[in-house]
């Protein structure tokens, strides 16, 4: 594979070498991520967990910047708001990231970010074949904790349906102790997500579930050949690399990342899963196993055994 020969002694694996003509060779770590996805996609035993149809649901997640030929698949809870801002500026809707009102970022009528689903089949195929494509992942269990906190604990006022419709629906079906009247607990959420029959509830909840469905279901990584997969845990290195690979690093920069915010926090994960039955955690892992394996996240044996 191009550029996968021995890296120069002492060279940081996150910095690329330039080919004649100034083109950057993908640094080793990014090529290894793509290779891992290709290998896991070939594993027959994981087919159900790694493959999905490129449906309208997937195409709705992919935002388009035609001006710079970029496709970005949105995976909530990994700094997506900032990537959307980058693309909004590139599409010319606002001159700089600082000038984009927060209310506009997720308003798809106003932010100037078309979804891939809004194009004809032929136009979709052309873009999937030729555009620079990327998405970001993070440890799957930590992402679920972040989704739970964001939607059910700190729930912003403008999204009342999480507390008033989705939480009661989960509690009705999954709470073990019927006499308990507390609001939704992480244990209820885990039991819902680990239920092999979760889909009938997902359909009732509609697209609000994007915050906790698998990366496989959101972005179809075995069906779409992505150019770069970024990791939330190494975003300080990955964000500049993505901008450079997409050829836009001279036009826009990723907003400053507060120190320590992207690091994996095992203590937090242990705290959230404390008291949840091994059976429920194993069922949850069984559902997200494809995400763990495709993106090289370690199986959380400290929770499972």
PDB file of N, CA, C and O in Angstrom, residues 21 23 37 42 52 57 69 71 81 89 99 118 125 132 147 151 163 190 215 230 233 248 290:
ATOM      1  N   UNK A  21       5.830  16.649  -5.900  1.00  0.00           N
ATOM      2  CA  UNK A  21       4.611  17.353  -6.299  1.00  0.00           C
ATOM      3  C   UNK A  21       3.815  17.839  -5.093  1.00  0.00           C
ATOM      4  O   UNK A  21       2.783  18.461  -5.237  1.00  0.00           O
ATOM      5  N   UNK A  23       2.105  16.228  -2.761  1.00  0.00           N
ATOM      6  CA  UNK A  23       0.948  15.504  -2.223  1.00  0.00           C
ATOM      7  C   UNK A  23       1.360  14.759  -0.969  1.00  0.00           C
ATOM      8  O   UNK A  23       2.446  14.205  -0.883  1.00  0.00           O
ATOM      9  N   UNK A  37     -10.861  -1.460   9.058  1.00  0.00           N
ATOM     10  CA  UNK A  37     -12.268  -1.479   8.616  1.00  0.00           C
ATOM     11  C   UNK A  37     -12.440  -2.488   7.479  1.00  0.00           C
ATOM     12  O   UNK A  37     -13.356  -3.319   7.509  1.00  0.00           O
ATOM     13  N   UNK A  42     -14.752  -7.907   6.075  1.00  0.00           N
ATOM     14  CA  UNK A  42     -14.682  -9.226   5.398  1.00  0.00           C
ATOM     15  C   UNK A  42     -15.018 -10.383   6.326  1.00  0.00           C
ATOM     16  O   UNK A  42     -15.151 -11.513   5.893  1.00  0.00           O
ATOM     17  N   UNK A  52     -24.626  -2.636   6.395  1.00  0.00           N
ATOM     18  CA  UNK A  52     -25.961  -2.033   6.389  1.00  0.00           C
ATOM     19  C   UNK A  52     -26.223  -1.492   4.992  1.00  0.00           C
ATOM     20  O   UNK A  52     -25.282  -1.220   4.245  1.00  0.00           O
ATOM     21  N   UNK A  57     -31.831   6.707   5.340  1.00  0.00           N
ATOM     22  CA  UNK A  57     -31.388   7.021   6.706  1.00  0.00           C
ATOM     23  C   UNK A  57     -29.891   7.368   6.714  1.00  0.00           C
ATOM     24  O   UNK A  57     -29.474   8.338   7.347  1.00  0.00           O
ATOM     25  N   UNK A  69     -15.812  19.519  -2.751  1.00  0.00           N
ATOM     26  CA  UNK A  69     -15.975  18.072  -2.976  1.00  0.00           C
ATOM     27  C   UNK A  69     -15.715  17.250  -1.701  1.00  0.00           C
ATOM     28  O   UNK A  69     -14.835  16.387  -1.659  1.00  0.00           O
ATOM     29  N   UNK A  71     -17.658  15.101   1.609  1.00  0.00           N
ATOM     30  CA  UNK A  71     -18.825  14.506   2.259  1.00  0.00           C
ATOM     31  C   UNK A  71     -18.456  14.230   3.713  1.00  0.00           C
ATOM     32  O   UNK A  71     -17.402  13.661   3.993  1.00  0.00           O
ATOM     33  N   UNK A  81     -20.810  19.242  15.889  1.00  0.00           N
ATOM     34  CA  UNK A  81     -21.258  20.631  15.711  1.00  0.00           C
ATOM     35  C   UNK A  81     -20.124  21.453  15.104  1.00  0.00           C
ATOM     36  O   UNK A  81     -20.344  22.265  14.210  1.00  0.00           O
ATOM     37  N   UNK A  89     -18.948  27.277   6.759  1.00  0.00           N
ATOM     38  CA  UNK A  89     -18.040  28.339   6.297  1.00  0.00           C
ATOM     39  C   UNK A  89     -17.539  28.020   4.888  1.00  0.00           C
ATOM     40  O   UNK A  89     -17.521  28.881   4.002  1.00  0.00           O
ATOM     41  N   UNK A  99     -18.842  33.651  13.502  1.00  0.00           N
ATOM     42  CA  UNK A  99     -20.029  34.429  13.127  1.00  0.00           C
ATOM     43  C   UNK A  99     -21.285  33.582  12.927  1.00  0.00           C
ATOM     44  O   UNK A  99     -22.360  34.113  12.658  1.00  0.00           O
ATOM     45  N   UNK A 118     -30.630  14.555  -0.737  1.00  0.00           N
ATOM     46  CA  UNK A 118     -31.404  15.519  -1.533  1.00  0.00           C
ATOM     47  C   UNK A 118     -31.027  15.498  -3.020  1.00  0.00           C
ATOM     48  O   UNK A 118     -31.607  16.214  -3.823  1.00  0.00           O
ATOM     49  N   UNK A 125     -24.273   8.768  -6.457  1.00  0.00           N
ATOM     50  CA  UNK A 125     -23.197   7.818  -6.801  1.00  0.00           C
ATOM     51  C   UNK A 125     -21.927   8.548  -7.216  1.00  0.00           C
ATOM     52  O   UNK A 125     -20.827   8.157  -6.819  1.00  0.00           O
ATOM     53  N   UNK A 132     -14.014  13.564  -1.262  1.00  0.00           N
ATOM     54  CA  UNK A 132     -13.314  13.248  -0.010  1.00  0.00           C
ATOM     55  C   UNK A 132     -14.374  12.980   1.049  1.00  0.00           C
ATOM     56  O   UNK A 132     -15.286  13.788   1.246  1.00  0.00           O
ATOM     57  N   UNK A 147     -24.407  10.596  25.189  1.00  0.00           N
ATOM     58  CA  UNK A 147     -25.752  10.766  24.626  1.00  0.00           C
ATOM     59  C   UNK A 147     -26.798  10.790  25.749  1.00  0.00           C
ATOM     60  O   UNK A 147     -27.704  11.625  25.753  1.00  0.00           O
ATOM     61  N   UNK A 151     -29.046  14.095  26.443  1.00  0.00           N
ATOM     62  CA  UNK A 151     -30.467  14.074  26.081  1.00  0.00           C
ATOM     63  C   UNK A 151     -31.410  13.894  27.269  1.00  0.00           C
ATOM     64  O   UNK A 151     -32.552  14.331  27.211  1.00  0.00           O
ATOM     65  N   UNK A 163     -37.219  13.984  27.139  1.00  0.00           N
ATOM     66  CA  UNK A 163     -37.688  13.761  28.516  1.00  0.00           C
ATOM     67  C   UNK A 163     -39.166  13.374  28.577  1.00  0.00           C
ATOM     68  O   UNK A 163     -39.573  12.583  29.408  1.00  0.00           O
ATOM     69  N   UNK A 190     -29.568   1.304  29.073  1.00  0.00           N
ATOM     70  CA  UNK A 190     -28.725   0.162  28.684  1.00  0.00           C
ATOM     71  C   UNK A 190     -29.602  -1.036  28.314  1.00  0.00           C
ATOM     72  O   UNK A 190     -29.360  -1.726  27.319  1.00  0.00           O
ATOM     73  N   UNK A 215     -22.424   3.280  14.746  1.00  0.00           N
ATOM     74  CA  UNK A 215     -21.744   3.973  13.636  1.00  0.00           C
ATOM     75  C   UNK A 215     -22.042   3.256  12.323  1.00  0.00           C
ATOM     76  O   UNK A 215     -22.148   3.881  11.271  1.00  0.00           O
ATOM     77  N   UNK A 230     -11.628   9.743  11.593  1.00  0.00           N
ATOM     78  CA  UNK A 230     -11.017  10.417  12.737  1.00  0.00           C
ATOM     79  C   UNK A 230     -11.476   9.778  14.033  1.00  0.00           C
ATOM     80  O   UNK A 230     -12.549   9.188  14.097  1.00  0.00           O
ATOM     81  N   UNK A 233     -10.717  10.626  20.432  1.00  0.00           N
ATOM     82  CA  UNK A 233      -9.642  10.586  21.438  1.00  0.00           C
ATOM     83  C   UNK A 233      -8.345  11.230  20.930  1.00  0.00           C
ATOM     84  O   UNK A 233      -7.494  11.624  21.725  1.00  0.00           O
ATOM     85  N   UNK A 248      -8.238  21.793   2.469  1.00  0.00           N
ATOM     86  CA  UNK A 248      -8.926  23.027   2.898  1.00  0.00           C
ATOM     87  C   UNK A 248      -8.252  23.672   4.107  1.00  0.00           C
ATOM     88  O   UNK A 248      -8.786  24.607   4.696  1.00  0.00           O
ATOM     89  N   UNK A 290     -19.733  -4.567  16.594  1.00  0.00           N
ATOM     90  CA  UNK A 290     -19.235  -4.150  15.278  1.00  0.00           C
ATOM     91  C   UNK A 290     -18.476  -2.838  15.365  1.00  0.00           C
ATOM     92  O   UNK A 290     -17.393  -2.683  14.782  1.00  0.00           O
TER      93      UNK A 290
END
